[in-house]
mmCIF file of C-alpha atoms and ligand atoms in Angstrom:
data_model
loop_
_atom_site.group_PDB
_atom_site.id
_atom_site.type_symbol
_atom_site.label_atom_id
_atom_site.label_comp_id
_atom_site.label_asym_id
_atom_site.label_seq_id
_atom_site.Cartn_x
_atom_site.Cartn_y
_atom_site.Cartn_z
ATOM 1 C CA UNK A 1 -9.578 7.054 33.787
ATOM 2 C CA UNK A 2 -7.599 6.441 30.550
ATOM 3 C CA UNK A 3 -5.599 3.384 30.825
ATOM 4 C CA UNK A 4 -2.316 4.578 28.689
ATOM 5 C CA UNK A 5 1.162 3.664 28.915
ATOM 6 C CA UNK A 6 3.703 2.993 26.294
ATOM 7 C CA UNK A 7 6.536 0.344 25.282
ATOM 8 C CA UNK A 8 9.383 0.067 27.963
ATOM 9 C CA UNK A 9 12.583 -1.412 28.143
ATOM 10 C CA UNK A 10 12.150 -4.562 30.190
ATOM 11 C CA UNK A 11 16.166 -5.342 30.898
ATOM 12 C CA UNK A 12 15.864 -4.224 34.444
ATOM 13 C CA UNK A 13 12.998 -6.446 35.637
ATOM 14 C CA UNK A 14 9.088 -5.416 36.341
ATOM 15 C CA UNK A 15 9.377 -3.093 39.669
ATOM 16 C CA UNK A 16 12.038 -0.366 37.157
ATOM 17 C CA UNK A 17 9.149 -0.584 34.672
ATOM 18 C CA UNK A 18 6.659 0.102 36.859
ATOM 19 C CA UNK A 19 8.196 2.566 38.615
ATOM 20 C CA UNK A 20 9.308 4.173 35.158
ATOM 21 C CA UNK A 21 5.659 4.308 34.111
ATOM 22 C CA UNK A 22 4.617 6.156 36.971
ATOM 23 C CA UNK A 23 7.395 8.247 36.431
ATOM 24 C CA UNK A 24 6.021 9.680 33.177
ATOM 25 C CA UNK A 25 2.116 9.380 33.819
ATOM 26 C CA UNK A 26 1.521 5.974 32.481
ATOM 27 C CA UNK A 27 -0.672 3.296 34.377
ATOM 28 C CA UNK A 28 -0.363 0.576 31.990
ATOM 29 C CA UNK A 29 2.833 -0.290 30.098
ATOM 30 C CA UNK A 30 3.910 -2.697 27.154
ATOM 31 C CA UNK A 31 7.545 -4.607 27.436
ATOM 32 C CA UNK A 32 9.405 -7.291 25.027
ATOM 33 C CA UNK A 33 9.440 -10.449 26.899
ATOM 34 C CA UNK A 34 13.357 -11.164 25.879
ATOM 35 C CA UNK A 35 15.282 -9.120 23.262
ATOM 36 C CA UNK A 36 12.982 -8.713 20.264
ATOM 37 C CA UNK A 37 15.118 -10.239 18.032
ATOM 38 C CA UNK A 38 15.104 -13.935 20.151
ATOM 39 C CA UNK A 39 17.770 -14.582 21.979
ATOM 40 C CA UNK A 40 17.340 -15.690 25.842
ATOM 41 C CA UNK A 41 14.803 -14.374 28.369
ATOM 42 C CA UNK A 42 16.209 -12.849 31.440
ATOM 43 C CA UNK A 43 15.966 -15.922 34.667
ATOM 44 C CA UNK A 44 12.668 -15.374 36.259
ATOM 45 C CA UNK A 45 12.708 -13.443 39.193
ATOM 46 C CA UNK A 46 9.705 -14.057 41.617
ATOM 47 C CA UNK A 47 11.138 -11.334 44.992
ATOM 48 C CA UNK A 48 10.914 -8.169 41.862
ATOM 49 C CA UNK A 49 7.329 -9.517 40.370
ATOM 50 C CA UNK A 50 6.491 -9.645 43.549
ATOM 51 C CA UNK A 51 7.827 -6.357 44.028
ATOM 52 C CA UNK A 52 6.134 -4.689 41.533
ATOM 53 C CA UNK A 53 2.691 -6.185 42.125
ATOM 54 C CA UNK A 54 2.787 -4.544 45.706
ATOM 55 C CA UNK A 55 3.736 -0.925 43.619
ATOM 56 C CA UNK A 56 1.062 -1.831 40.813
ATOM 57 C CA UNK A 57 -1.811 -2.043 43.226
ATOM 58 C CA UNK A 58 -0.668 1.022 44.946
ATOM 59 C CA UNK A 59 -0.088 3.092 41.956
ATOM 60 C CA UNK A 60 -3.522 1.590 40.255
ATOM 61 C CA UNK A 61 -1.249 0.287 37.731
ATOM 62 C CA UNK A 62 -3.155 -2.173 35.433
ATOM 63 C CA UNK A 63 -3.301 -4.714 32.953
ATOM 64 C CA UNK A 64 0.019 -4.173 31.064
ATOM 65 C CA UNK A 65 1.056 -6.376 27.929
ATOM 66 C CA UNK A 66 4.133 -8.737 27.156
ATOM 67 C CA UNK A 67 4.993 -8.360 23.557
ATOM 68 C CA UNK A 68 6.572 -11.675 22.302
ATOM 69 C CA UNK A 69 9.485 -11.137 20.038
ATOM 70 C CA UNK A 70 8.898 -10.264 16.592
ATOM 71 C CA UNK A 71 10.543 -12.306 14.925
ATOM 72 C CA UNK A 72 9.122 -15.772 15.922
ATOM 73 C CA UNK A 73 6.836 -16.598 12.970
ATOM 74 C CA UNK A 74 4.254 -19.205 13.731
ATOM 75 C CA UNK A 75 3.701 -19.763 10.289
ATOM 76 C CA UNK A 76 7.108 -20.489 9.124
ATOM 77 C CA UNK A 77 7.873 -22.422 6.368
ATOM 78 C CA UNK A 78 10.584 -24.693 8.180
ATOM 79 C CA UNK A 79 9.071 -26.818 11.089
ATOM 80 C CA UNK A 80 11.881 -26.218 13.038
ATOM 81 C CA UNK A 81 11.339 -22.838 12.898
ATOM 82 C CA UNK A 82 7.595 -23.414 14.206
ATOM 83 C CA UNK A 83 8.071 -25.209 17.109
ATOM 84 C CA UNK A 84 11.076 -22.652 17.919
ATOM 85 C CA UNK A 85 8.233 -20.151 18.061
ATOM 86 C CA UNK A 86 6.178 -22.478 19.988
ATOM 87 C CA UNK A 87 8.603 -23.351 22.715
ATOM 88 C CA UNK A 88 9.854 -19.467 22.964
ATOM 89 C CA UNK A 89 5.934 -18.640 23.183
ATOM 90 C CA UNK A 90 5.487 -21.797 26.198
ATOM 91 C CA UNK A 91 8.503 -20.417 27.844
ATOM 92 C CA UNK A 92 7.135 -16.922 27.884
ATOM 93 C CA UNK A 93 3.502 -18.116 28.769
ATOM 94 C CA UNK A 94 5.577 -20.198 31.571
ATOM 95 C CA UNK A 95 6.713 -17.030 33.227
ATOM 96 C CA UNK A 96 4.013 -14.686 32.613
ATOM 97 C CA UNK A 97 1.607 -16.921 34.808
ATOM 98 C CA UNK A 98 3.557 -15.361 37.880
ATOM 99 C CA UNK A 99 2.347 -11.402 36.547
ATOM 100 C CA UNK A 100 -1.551 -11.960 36.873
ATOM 101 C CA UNK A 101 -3.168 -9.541 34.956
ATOM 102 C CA UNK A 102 -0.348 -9.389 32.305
ATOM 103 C CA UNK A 103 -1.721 -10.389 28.547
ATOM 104 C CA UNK A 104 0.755 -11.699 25.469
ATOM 105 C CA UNK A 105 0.746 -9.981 22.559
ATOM 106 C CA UNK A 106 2.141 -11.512 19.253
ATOM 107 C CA UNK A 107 2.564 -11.146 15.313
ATOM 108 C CA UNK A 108 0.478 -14.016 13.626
ATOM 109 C CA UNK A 109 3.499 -14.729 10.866
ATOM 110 C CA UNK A 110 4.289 -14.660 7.748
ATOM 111 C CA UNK A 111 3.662 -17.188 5.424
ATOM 112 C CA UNK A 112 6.468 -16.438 2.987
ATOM 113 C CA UNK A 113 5.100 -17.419 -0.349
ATOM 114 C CA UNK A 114 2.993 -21.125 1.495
ATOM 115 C CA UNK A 115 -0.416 -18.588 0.911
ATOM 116 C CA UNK A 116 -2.172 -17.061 3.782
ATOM 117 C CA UNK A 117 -4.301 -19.741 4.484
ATOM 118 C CA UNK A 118 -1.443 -22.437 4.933
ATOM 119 C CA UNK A 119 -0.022 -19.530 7.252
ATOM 120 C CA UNK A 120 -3.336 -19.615 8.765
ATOM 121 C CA UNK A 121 -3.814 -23.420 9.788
ATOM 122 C CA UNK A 122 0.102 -23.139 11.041
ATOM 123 C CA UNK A 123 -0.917 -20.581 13.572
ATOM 124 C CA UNK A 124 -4.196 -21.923 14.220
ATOM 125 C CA UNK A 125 -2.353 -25.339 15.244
ATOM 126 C CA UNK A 126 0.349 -23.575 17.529
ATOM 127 C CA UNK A 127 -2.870 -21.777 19.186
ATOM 128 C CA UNK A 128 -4.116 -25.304 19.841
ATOM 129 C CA UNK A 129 -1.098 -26.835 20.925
ATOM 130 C CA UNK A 130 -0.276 -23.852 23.583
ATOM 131 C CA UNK A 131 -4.019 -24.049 24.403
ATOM 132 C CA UNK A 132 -3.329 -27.620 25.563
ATOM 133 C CA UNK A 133 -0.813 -26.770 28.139
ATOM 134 C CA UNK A 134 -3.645 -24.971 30.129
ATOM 135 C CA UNK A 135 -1.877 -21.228 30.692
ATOM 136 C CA UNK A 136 -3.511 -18.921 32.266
ATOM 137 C CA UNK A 137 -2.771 -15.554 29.791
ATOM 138 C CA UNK A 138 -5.026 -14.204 27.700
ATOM 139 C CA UNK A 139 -2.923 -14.328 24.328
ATOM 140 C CA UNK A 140 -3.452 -11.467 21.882
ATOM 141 C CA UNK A 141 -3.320 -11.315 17.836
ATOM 142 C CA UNK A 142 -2.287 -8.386 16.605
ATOM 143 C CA UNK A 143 -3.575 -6.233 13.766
ATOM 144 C CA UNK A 144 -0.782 -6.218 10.779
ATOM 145 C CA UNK A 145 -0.103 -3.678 8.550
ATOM 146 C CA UNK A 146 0.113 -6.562 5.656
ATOM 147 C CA UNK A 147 3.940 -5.575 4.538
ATOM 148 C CA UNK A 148 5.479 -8.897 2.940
ATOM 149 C CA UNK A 149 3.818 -12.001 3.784
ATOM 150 C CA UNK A 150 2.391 -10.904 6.921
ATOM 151 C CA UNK A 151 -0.198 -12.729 8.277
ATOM 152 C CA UNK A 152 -3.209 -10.936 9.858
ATOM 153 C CA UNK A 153 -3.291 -7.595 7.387
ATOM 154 C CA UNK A 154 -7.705 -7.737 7.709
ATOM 155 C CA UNK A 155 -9.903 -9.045 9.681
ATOM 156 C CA UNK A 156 -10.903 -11.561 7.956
ATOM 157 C CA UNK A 157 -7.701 -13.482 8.409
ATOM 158 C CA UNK A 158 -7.644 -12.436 11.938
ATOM 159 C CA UNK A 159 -11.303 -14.181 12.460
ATOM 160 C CA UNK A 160 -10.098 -17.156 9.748
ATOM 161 C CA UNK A 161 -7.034 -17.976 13.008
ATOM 162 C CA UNK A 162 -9.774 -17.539 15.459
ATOM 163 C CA UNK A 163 -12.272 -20.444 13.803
ATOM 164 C CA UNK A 164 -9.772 -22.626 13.668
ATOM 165 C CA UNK A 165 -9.021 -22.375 17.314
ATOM 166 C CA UNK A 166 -10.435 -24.935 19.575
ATOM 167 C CA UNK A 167 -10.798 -23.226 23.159
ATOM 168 C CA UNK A 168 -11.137 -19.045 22.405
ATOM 169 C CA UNK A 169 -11.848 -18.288 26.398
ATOM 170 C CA UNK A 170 -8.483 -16.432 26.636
ATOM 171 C CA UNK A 171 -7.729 -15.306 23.092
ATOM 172 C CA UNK A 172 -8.184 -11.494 21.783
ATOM 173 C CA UNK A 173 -7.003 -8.994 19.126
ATOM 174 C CA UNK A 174 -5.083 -5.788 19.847
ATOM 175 C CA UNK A 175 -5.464 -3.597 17.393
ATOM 176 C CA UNK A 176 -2.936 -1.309 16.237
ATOM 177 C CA UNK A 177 -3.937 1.886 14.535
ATOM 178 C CA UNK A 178 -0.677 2.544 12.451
ATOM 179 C CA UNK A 179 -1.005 -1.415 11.313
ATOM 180 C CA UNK A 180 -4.534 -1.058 10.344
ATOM 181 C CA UNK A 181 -4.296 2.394 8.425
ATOM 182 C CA UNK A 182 -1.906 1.235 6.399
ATOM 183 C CA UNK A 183 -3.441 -2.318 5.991
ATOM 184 C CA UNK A 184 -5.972 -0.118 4.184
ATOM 185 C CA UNK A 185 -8.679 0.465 7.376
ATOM 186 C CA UNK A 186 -9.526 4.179 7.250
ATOM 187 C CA UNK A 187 -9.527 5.035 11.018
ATOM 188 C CA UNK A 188 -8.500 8.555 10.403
ATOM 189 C CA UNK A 189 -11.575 9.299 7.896
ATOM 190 C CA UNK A 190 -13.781 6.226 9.433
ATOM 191 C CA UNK A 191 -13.376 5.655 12.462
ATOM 192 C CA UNK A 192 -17.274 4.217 13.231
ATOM 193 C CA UNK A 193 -16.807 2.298 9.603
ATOM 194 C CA UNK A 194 -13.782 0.454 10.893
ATOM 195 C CA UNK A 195 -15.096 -0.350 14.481
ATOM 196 C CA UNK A 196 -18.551 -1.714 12.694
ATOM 197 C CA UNK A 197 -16.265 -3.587 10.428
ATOM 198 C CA UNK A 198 -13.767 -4.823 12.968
ATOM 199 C CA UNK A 199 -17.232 -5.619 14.991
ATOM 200 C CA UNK A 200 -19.343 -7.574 12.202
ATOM 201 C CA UNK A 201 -16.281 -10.171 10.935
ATOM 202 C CA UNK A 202 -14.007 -10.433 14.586
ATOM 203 C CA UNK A 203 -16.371 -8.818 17.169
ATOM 204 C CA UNK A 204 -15.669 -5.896 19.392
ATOM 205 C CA UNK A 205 -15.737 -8.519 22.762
ATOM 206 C CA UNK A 206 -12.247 -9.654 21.090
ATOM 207 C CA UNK A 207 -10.363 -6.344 21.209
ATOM 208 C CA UNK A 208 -8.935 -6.183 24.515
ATOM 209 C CA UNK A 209 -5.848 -3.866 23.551
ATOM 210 C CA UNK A 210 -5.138 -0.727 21.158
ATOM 211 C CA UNK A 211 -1.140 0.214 19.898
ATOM 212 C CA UNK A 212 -1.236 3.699 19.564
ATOM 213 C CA UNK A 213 0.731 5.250 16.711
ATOM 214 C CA UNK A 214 0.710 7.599 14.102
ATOM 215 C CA UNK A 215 1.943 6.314 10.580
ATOM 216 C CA UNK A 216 4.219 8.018 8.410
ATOM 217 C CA UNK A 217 2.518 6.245 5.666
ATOM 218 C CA UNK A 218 -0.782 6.953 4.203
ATOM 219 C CA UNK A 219 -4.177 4.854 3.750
ATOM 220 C CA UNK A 220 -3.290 1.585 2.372
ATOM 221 C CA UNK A 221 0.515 1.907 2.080
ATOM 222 C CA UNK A 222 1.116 -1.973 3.670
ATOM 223 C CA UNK A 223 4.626 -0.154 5.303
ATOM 224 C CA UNK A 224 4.230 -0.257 8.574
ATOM 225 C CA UNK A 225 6.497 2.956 9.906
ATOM 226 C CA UNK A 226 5.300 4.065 12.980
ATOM 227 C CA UNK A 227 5.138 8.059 13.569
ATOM 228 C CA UNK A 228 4.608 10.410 16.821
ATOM 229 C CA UNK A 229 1.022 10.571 17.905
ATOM 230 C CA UNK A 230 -0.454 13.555 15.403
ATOM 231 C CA UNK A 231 3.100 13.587 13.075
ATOM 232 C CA UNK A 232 2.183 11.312 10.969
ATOM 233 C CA UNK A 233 -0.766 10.353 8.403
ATOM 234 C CA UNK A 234 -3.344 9.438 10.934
ATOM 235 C CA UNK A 235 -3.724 13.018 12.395
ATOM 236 C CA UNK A 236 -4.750 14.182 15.768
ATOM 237 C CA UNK A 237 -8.668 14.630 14.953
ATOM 238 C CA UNK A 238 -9.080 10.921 14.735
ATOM 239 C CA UNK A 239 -6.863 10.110 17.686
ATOM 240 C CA UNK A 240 -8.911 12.708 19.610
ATOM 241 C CA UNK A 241 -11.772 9.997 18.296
ATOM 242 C CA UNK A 242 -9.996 7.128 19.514
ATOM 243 C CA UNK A 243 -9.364 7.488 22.608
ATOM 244 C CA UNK A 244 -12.371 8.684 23.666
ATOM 245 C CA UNK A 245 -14.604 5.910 21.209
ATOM 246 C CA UNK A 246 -17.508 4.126 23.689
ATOM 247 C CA UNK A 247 -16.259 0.744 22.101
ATOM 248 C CA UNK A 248 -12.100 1.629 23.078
ATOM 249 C CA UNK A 249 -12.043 3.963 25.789
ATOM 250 C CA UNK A 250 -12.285 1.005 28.497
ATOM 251 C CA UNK A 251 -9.466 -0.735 26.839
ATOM 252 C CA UNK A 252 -5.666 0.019 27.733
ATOM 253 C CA UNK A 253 -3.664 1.965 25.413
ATOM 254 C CA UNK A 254 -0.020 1.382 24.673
ATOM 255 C CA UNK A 255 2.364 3.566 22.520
ATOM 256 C CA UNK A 256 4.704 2.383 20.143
ATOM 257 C CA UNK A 257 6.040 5.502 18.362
ATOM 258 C CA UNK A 258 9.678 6.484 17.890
ATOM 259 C CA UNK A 259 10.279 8.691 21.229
ATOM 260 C CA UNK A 260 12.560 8.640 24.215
ATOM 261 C CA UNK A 261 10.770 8.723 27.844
ATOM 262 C CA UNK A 262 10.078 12.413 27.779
ATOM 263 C CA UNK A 263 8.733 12.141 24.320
ATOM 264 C CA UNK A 264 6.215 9.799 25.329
ATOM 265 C CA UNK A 265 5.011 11.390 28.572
ATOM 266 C CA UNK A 266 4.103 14.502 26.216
ATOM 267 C CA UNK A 267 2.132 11.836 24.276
ATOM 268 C CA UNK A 268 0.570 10.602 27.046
ATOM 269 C CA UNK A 269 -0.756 14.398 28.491
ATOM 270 C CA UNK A 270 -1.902 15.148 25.026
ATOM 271 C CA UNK A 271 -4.367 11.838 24.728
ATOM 272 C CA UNK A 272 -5.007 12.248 28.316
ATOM 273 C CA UNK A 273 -6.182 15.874 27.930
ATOM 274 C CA UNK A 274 -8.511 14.668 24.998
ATOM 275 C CA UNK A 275 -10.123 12.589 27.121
ATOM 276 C CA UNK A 276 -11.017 15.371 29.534
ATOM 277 C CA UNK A 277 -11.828 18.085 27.227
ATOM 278 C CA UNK A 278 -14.268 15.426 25.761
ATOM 279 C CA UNK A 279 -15.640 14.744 29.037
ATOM 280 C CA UNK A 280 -16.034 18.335 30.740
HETATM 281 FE FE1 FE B 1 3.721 -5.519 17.600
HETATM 282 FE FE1 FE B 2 2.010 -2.767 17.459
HETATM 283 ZN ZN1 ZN B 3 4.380 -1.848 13.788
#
């Protein structure tokens, strides 16, 4: 069965998610692990994990993702500004080792005019330092779409943060398909091309998550505007492709495109029903 869910609010704990998830035919979901912006995370609250690990099992939820916030950056150019993202990144790890089964998903950085491969080491070194406090997450890079300075816009840089890291038992890529397309990675025309690609210089074992979105942006555009599944520039065909892919259809799917609940319980029919029309 399709493991697809999509981004949730997380400001009234894990058992609301979970039960909002079921609500629209999601088992898997993605949540912010404090307000995406920084700020505070809510005070850990062991009776609702516990909770919602009871309602997971029984609803056959699985594996969802903790997205860090989005604007820690790794790869800052002021140190303070590093080991803030460290220390909001140990704090989060902290937590998340009472939600087994839950993987962290971050933005490498942006190097802001030190180069990519300064940006590179920076992240590498925060990988190694967090690796060091022995947590228990699997930790996820995610695929950029390259706007600004961003950090992580190919594979190759993805793979260059990888090398660098000491112990890689519990470190992945997710890959986001808006990101990618308009980092320049034709998944709508490609798909097979991308996956070999993505295979030869990261390897497919690493990809342990996929964003859904459409982009409103085409090939190449390094924007990064998300779009409703099959409204945007990627196209229904090669989601159609995606979902049911040998290499992605194990993995869990998790939309991040601009719609309300209702919107993305549509989404989640239509990639569900191109699953089974593949598979009848
Ligand atoms: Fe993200
Ligand atoms: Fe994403
Ligand atoms: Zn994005």
């Amino acid at each position: 069965m399709l493991k697809i869910g999509c981004h949730l609010s997380c400001s009234k704990g894990y058992l609301a998610m979970g039960r909002e998830a079921v609500k629209i035919g999601a088992n898997t979901f993605q949540f912010f692990t404090r307000n995406p912006r920084g700020g505070r995370a809510k005070e850990l609250d062991l009776a609702d994990i516990g909770e919602y690990l009871a309602f997971a099992k029984e609803h056959e939820i699985g594996q969802i993702l903790a997205h860090a916030p989005y604007t820690l950056n790794a790869c800052a150019k002021d140190d303070s500004l590093r080991h803030f993202a460290y220390e909001t990144m140990c704090d989060d790890l902290s937590r998340l080792a009472h939600v087994p089964g839950c993987m962290y998903n971050f933005h490498p950085g942006s190097h802001v005019k030190q180069g990519a491969m300064t940006g590179i080491s920076y992240i590498a070194d925060m990988l190694n330092r967090i690796g060091e406090q022995g947590f228990s997450t699997t930790i996820l890079l995610e695929t950029m779409a390259g706007k600004g300075s961003e950090v992580g816009r190919n594979f190759e840089e993805l793979r260059a943060i990888i090398d660098k890291v000491e112990d890689t038992g519990r470190l992945g890529v997710c890959l986001d398909t808006c990101h990618v397309f308009d980092g320049g990675y034709d998944i709508a025309g490609d798909l097979e091309g991308v996956l070999n690609e993505f295979d030869a210089v990261i390897g497919l074992e690493r990809l342990k998550a996929v964003h859904v979105n459409d982009s409103k942006n085409p090939l190449g555009s390094r924007k990064d505007r998300h779009e409703k599944i099959g409204e945007g520039q990627i196209g229904l065909d090669a989601f159609a492709k995606i979902v049911t892919h040998p290499s992605l259809r194990r993995l869990p799917f998790y939309l991040e495109t601009p719609n309300d609940l209702p919107g993305y319980q549509k989404e989640i029919e239509l990639l569900r029903a191109m699953v089974s029309q593949q598979t009848r």
